[in-house]
Short mmCIF file of C-alpha atoms in Angstrom, two decimals:
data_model
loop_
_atom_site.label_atom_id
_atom_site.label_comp_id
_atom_site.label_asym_id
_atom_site.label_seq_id
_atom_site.Cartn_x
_atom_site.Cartn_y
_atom_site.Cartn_z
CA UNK A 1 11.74 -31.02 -23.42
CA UNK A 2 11.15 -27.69 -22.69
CA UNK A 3 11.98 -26.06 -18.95
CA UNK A 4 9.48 -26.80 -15.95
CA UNK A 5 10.24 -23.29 -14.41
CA UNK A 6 11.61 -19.78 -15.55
CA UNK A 7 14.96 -19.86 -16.48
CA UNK A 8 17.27 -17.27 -15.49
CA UNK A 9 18.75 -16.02 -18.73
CA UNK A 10 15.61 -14.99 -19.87
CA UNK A 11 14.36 -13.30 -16.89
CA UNK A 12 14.06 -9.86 -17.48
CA UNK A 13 15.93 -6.72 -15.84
CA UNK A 14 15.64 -3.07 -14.77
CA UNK A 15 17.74 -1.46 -12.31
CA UNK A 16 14.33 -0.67 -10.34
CA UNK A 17 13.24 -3.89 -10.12
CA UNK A 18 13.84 -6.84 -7.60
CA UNK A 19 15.86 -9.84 -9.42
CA UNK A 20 15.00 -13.39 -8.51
CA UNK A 21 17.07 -14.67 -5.27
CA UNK A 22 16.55 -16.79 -2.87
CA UNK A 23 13.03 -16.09 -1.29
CA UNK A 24 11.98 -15.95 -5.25
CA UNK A 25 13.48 -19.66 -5.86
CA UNK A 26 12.31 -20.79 -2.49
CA UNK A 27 8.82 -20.16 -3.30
CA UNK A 28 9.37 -21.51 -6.96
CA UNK A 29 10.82 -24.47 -5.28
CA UNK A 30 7.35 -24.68 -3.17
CA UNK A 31 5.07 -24.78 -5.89
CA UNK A 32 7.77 -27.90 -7.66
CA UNK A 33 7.18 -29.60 -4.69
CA UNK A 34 3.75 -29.32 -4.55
CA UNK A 35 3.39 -29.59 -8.21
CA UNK A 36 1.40 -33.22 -8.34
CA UNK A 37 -1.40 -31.52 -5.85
CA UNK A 38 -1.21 -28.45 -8.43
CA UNK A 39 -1.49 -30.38 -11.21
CA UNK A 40 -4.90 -32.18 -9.60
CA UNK A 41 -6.45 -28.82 -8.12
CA UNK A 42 -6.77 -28.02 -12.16
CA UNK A 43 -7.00 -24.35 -10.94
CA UNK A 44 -8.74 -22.08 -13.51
CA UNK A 45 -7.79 -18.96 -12.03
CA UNK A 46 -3.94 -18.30 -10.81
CA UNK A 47 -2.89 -15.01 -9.70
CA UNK A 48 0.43 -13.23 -8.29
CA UNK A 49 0.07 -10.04 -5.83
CA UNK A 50 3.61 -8.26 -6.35
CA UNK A 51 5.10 -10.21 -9.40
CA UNK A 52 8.15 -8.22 -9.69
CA UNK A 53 10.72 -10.06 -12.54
CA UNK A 54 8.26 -12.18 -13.48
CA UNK A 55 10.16 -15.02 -12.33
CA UNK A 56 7.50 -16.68 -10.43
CA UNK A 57 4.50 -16.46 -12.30
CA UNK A 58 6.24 -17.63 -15.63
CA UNK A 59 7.41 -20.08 -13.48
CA UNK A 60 3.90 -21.27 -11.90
CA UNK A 61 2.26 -20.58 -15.88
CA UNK A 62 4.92 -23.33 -16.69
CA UNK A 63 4.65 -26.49 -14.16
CA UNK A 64 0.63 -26.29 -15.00
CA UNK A 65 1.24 -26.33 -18.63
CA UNK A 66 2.05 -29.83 -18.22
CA UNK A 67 -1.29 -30.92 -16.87
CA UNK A 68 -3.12 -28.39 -20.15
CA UNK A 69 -5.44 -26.96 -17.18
CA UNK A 70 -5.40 -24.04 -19.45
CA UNK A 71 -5.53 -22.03 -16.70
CA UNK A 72 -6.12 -17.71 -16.80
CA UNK A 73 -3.17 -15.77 -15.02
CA UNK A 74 -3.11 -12.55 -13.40
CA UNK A 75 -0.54 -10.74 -11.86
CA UNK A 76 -0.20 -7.17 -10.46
CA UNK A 77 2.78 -4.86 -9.32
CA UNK A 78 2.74 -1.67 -8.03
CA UNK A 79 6.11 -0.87 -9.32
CA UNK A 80 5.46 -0.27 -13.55
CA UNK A 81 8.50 -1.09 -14.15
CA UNK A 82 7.85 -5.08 -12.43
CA UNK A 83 5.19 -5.14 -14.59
CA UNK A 84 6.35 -4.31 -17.61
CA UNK A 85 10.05 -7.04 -17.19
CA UNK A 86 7.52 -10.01 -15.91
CA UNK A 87 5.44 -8.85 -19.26
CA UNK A 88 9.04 -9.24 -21.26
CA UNK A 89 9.44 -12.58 -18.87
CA UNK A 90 6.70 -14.12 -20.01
CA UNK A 91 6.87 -13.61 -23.68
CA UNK A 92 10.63 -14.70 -23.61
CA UNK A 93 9.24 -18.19 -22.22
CA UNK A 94 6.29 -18.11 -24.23
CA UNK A 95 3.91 -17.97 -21.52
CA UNK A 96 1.13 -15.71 -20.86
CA UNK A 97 -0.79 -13.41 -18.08
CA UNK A 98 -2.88 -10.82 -17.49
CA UNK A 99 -0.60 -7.56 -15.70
CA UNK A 100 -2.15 -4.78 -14.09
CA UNK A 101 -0.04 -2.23 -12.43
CA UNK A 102 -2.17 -1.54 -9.30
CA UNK A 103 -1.66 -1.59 -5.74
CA UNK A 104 -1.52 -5.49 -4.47
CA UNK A 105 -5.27 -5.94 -6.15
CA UNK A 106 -7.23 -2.56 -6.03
CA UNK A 107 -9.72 -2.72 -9.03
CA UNK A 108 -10.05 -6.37 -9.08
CA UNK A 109 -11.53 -6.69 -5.60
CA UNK A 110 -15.09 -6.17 -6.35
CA UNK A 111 -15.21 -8.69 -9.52
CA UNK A 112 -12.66 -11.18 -9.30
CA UNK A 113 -13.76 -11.59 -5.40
CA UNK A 114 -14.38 -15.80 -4.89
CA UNK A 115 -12.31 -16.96 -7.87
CA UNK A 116 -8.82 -16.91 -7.44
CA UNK A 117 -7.84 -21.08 -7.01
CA UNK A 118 -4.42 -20.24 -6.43
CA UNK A 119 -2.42 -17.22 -5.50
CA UNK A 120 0.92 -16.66 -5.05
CA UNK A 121 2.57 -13.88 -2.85
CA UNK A 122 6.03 -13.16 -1.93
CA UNK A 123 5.39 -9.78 0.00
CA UNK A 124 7.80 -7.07 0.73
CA UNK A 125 8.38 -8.97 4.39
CA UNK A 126 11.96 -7.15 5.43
CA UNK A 127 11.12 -5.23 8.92
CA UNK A 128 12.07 -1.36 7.88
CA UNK A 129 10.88 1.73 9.47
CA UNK A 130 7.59 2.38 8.80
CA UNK A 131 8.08 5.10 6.25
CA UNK A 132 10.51 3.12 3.71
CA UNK A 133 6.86 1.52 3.20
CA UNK A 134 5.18 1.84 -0.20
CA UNK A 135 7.87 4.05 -1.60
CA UNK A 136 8.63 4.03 -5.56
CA UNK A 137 10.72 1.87 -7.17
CA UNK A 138 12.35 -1.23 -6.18
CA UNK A 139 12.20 -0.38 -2.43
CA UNK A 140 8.09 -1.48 -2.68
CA UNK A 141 10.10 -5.24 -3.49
CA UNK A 142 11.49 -5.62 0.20
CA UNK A 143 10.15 -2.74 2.58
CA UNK A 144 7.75 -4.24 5.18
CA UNK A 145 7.78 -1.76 7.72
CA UNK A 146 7.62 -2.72 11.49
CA UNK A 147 8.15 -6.56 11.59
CA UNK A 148 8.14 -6.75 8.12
CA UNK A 149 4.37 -7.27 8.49
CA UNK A 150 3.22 -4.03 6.98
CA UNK A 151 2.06 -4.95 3.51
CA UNK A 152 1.70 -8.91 4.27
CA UNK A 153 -1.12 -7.66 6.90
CA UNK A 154 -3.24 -5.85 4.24
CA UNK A 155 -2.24 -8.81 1.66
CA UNK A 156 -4.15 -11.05 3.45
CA UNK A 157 -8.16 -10.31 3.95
CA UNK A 158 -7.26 -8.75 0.40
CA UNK A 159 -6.95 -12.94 -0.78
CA UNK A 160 -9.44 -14.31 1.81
CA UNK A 161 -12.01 -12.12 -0.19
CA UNK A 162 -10.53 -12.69 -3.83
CA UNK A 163 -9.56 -16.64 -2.96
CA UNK A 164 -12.27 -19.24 -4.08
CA UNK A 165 -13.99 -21.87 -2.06
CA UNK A 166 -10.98 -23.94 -2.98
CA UNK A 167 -8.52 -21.50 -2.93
CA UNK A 168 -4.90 -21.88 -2.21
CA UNK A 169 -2.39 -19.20 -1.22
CA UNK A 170 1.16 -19.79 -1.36
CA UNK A 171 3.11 -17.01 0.61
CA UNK A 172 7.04 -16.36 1.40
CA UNK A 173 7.59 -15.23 5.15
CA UNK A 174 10.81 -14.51 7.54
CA UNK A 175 11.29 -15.87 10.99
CA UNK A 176 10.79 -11.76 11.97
CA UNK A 177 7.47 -11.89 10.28
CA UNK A 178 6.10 -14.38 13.00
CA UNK A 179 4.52 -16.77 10.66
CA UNK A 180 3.11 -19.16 13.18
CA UNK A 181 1.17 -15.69 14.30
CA UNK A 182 0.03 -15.62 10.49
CA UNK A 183 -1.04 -19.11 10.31
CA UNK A 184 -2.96 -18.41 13.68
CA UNK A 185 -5.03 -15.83 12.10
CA UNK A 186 -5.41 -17.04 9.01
CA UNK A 187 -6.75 -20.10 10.66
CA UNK A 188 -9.36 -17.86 12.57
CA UNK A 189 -10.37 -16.78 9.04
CA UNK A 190 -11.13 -21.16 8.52
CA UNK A 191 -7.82 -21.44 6.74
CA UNK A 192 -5.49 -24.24 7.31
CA UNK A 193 -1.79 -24.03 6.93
CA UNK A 194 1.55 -25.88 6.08
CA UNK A 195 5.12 -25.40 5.42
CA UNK A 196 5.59 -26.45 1.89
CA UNK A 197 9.13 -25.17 2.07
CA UNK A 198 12.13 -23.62 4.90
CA UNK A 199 15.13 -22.38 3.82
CA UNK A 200 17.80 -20.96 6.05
CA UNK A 201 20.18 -18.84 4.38
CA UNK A 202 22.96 -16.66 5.58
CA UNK A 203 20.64 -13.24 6.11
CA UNK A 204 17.52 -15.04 6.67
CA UNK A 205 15.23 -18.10 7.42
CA UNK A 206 12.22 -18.24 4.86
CA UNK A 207 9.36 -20.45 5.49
CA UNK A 208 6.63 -20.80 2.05
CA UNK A 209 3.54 -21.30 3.72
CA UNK A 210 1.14 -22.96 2.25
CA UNK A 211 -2.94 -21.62 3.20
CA UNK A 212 -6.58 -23.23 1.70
CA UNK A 213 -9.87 -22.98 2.96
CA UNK A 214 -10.44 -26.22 5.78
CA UNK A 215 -14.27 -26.65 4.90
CA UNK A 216 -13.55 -30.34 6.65
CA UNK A 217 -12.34 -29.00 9.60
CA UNK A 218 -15.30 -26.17 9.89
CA UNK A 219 -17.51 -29.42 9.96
CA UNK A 220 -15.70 -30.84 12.77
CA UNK A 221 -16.02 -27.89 14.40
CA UNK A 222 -19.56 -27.15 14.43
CA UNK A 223 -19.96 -31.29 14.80
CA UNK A 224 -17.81 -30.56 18.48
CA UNK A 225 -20.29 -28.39 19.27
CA UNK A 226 -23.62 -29.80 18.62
CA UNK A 227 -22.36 -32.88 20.84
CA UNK A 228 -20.46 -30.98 23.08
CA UNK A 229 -17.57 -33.07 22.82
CA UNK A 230 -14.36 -32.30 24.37
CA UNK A 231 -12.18 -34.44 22.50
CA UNK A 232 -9.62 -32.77 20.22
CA UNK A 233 -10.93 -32.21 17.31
CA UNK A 234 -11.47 -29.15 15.21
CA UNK A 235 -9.27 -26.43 16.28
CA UNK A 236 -7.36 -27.98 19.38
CA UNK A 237 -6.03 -30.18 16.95
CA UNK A 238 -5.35 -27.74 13.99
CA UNK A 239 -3.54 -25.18 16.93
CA UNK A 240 -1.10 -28.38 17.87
CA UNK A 241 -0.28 -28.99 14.14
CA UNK A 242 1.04 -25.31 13.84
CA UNK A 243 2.72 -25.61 17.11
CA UNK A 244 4.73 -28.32 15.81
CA UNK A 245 5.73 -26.68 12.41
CA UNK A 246 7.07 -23.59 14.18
CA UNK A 247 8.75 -25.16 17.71
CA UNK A 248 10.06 -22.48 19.97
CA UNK A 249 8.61 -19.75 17.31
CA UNK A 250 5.35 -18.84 18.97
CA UNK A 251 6.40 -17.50 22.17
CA UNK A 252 9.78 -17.60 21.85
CA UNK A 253 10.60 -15.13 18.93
CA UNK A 254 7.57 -12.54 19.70
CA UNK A 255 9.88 -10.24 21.23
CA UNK A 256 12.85 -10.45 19.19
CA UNK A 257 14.05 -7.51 17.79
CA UNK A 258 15.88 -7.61 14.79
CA UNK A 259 19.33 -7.90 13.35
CA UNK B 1 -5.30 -6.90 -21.96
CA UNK B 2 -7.87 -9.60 -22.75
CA UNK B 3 -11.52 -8.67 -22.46
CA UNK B 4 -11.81 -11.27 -19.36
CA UNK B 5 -9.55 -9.20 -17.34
CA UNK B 6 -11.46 -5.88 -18.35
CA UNK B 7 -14.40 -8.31 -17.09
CA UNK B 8 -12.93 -8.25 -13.71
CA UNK B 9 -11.90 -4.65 -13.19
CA UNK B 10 -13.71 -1.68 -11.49
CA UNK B 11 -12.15 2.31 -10.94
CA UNK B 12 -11.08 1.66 -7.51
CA UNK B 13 -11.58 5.38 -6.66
CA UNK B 14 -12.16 6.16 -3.09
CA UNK B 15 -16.19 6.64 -2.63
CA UNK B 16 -17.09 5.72 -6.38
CA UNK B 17 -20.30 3.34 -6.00
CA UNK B 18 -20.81 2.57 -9.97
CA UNK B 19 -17.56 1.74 -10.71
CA UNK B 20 -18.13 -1.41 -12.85
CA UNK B 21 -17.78 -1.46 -16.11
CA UNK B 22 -15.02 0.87 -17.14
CA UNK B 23 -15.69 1.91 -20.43
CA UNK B 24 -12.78 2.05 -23.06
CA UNK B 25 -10.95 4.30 -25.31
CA UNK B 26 -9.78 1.86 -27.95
CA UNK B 27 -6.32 3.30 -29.56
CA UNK B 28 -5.17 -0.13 -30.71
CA UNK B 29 -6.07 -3.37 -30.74
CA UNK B 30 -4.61 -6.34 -31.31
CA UNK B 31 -5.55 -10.12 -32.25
CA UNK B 32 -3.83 -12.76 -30.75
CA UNK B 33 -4.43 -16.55 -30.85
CA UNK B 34 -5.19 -18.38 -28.05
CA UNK B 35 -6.30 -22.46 -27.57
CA UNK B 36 -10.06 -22.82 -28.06
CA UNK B 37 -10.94 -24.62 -24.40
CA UNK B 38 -14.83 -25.40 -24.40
CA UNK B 39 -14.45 -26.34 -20.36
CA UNK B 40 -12.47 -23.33 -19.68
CA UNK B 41 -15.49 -20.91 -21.34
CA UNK B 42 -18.14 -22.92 -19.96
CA UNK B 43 -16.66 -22.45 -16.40
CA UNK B 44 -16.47 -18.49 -17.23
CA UNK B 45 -19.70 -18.21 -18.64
CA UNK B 46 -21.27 -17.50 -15.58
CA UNK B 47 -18.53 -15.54 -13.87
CA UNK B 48 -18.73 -13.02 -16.95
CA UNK B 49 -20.92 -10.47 -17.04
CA UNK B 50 -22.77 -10.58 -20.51
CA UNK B 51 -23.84 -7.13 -20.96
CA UNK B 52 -19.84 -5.40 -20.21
CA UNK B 53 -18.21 -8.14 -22.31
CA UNK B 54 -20.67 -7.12 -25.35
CA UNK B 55 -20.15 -3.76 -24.36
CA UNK B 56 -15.96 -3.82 -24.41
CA UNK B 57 -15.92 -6.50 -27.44
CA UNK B 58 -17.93 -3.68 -29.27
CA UNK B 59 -15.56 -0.73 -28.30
CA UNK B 60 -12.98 -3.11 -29.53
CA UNK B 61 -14.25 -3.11 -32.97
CA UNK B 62 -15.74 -6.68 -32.52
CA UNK B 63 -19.94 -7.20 -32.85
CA UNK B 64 -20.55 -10.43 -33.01
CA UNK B 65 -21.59 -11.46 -30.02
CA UNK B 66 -25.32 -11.08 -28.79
CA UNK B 67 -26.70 -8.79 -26.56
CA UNK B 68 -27.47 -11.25 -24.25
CA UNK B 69 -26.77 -15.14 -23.36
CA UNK B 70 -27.61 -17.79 -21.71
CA UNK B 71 -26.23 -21.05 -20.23
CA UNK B 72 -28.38 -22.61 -23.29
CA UNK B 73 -26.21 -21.25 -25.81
CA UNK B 74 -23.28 -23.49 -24.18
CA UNK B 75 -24.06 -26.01 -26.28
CA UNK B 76 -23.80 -24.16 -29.67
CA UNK B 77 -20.07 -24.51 -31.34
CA UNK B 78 -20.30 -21.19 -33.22
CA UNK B 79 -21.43 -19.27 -29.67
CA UNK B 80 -18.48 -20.65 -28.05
CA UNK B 81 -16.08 -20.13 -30.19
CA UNK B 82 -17.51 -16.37 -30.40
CA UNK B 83 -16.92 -15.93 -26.50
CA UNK B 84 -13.73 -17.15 -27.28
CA UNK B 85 -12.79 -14.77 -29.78
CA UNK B 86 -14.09 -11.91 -28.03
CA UNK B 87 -13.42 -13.00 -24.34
CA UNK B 88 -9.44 -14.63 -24.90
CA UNK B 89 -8.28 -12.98 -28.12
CA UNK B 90 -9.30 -9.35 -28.56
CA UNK B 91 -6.27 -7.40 -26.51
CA UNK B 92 -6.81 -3.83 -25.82
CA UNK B 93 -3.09 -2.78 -26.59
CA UNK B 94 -3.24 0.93 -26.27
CA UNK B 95 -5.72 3.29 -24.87
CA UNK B 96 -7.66 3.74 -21.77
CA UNK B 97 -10.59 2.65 -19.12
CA UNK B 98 -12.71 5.58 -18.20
CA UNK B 99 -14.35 5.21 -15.14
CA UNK B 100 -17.88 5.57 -15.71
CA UNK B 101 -19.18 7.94 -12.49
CA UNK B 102 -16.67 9.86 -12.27
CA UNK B 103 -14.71 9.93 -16.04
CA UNK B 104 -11.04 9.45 -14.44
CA UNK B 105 -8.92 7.67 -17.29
CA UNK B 106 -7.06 4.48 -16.55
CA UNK B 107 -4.08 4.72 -19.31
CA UNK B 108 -3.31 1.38 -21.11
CA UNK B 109 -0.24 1.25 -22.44
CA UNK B 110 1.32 -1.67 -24.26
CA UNK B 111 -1.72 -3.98 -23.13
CA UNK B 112 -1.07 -3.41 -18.99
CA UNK B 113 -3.64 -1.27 -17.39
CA UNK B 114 -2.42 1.45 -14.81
CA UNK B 115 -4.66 1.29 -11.64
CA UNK B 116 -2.65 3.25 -9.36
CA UNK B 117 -4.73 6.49 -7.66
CA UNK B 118 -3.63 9.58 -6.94
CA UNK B 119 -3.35 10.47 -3.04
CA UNK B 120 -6.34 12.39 -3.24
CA UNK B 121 -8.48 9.33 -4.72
CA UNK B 122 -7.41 6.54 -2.30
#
């Protein structure tokens, strides 16, 4: 039976490019656990934003072969070197997508805007100073300037306006990163938002967030306010589900400095 | 790179208005074969614009497909599998995209596009 993700001995290397570890496996281990919804959402269009090894696209190319959704993938690195191992990834599982070495999705803005059904991101999220940002080489893999939030803030209306009506974005943070702040504006933006997976390790606690477009809870929204209801519905009720995803995170992290 | 993705791409040059679509420099092109998925082309039809596709499939040495289409020709076997052919299989291996207001060349080398601008185009 052949593998249901990437496996490891066929990844491919360069010294300038970011191997698989744990964020990598903890966002492969998302889209496993999430694979039956995957597998029904029958996306047509996949894409990665920063695929580095090549370990998690293969991987994602591989748990939707089972369902034959003969889906298109794209994936895009700034680093040439990322794209050309995931290219040498791919092949070595047999696997294909579409790699453009561009900066997260400049020159695929314009045309590919509304049809993305599922994108995958794990952003350079390690708070640095802010001029280790965007730097050649393998430091574009981790460098996320102040917070980490550098890159993962212009990531994000960069997929709002490429993600379809029934888009999905699956994104790696850090505690540092202040996800629940993410989730809060990404929610302003009509997306909801859950933790598909949280890993603590020894350096770091990684949360894969899982975003789509809420149409349902738009229509509750605008329903609350034609009848001028005051019950919870709509976002009251969206705000308390983040609350309880990310306890003491909100406003009890803001300030922490890292390290 | 398949024809689809040249289908999606546009020079990303700072203040370029007619960026879309980039013409190509064919060096070498290669043929590989890909499932024929009727559902999968019928979904892209309308996502694809006609007139580029033709354009690129052309430039790639391919001329089969019409000038133009529409939804109609869905239905027609040998149409589909044409849009296939031309849309999934043709790979622009080696060359370029030229963007077409301002001529800048987008190298491609073994079948990945390089989008990445110079400071002074961002």
């Amino acid at each position: 039976m052949p593998s249901k993700i990437a496996q490891i001995r066929l990844v491919s290397s360069h010294p300038e490019v970011y191997e698989p570890c744990d964020d990598s496996f903890a966002l492969v281990d998302a889209l496993l656990a999430d694979q039956t919804n995957l597998l029904m959402h029958n996306p047509k269009l996949c894409m990665e934003v920063g695929c580095g090894s090549g370990y998690v696209i293969t991987s994602l190319a591989l748990v939707l072969r089972q369902g034959a959704c003969g889906a298109y993938y794209i994936a895009t690195d700034i680093n040439p070197h990322a794209v050309r191992v995931t290219s040498e990834t791919l092949e070595a599982h047999g696997v294909h997508a579409e790699l453009i070495t561009t900066d997260i999705a400049s020159g695929l803005e314009e045309r590919l805007a509304g049809l993305v059904d599922v994108m995958v991101v794990n952003p350079p999220y390690v708070p640095t100073p802010e001029e280790e940002v965007g730097r050649d080489g393998i430091a574009s893999a981790w460098a996320g300037g102040e917070n980490g939030r550098c890159v993962i803030d212009k990531i994000l209306p960069v997929a709002d306006k490429l993600l379809s009506d029934r888009g999905w974005l699956y994104m790696v943070t850090l505690t540092a990163n202040n996800p629940s702040e993410i989730c809060l504006q990404m929610r302003d933006k009509g997306y909801a938002s859950r933790i598909v997976v949280q890993r603590s390790t020894e350096e770091e606690n990684l949360h894969v967030i899982k975003f789509w477009r809420d149409c349902d809870d738009n229509h509750d929204i605008l329903q609350a306010n034609e009848v001028g209801a005051v019950n919870k519905t709509g976002p009251a009720r969206i705000f308390e589900s983040l609350l309880s995803q990310f306890p003491g995170l909100l406003f009890g992290r803001n300030n922490s400095s890292s390290t | 790179m398949r024809l689809l993705t040249h289908n999606m791409l546009s020079s990303n040059i700072k203040g370029v208005t007619n960026g879309f679509p980039l013409q190509i420099e064919a060096v070498k092109v290669v043929e590989k074969q890909v499932d024929f998925n009727p559902d999968f082309l019928k979904n892209m039809f309308s996502k694809v614009d006609w007139t580029a596709l033709a354009a690129a499939s052309k430039a790639l040495g391919y001329a089969d497909l019409p000038e133009a289409a529409g939804a109609d020709m869905l239905d027609s076997d040998d149409f589909l599998r044409r849009f296939h052919h031309a849309l999934l299989q043709l790979h622009l291996e080696e060359g370029a995209l030229v963007c077409p207001e301002t001529g800048r060349r987008f190298p491609v080398s073994k079948g990945i596009p390089n989008m990445l601008l110079h400071e002074d185009e961002v």
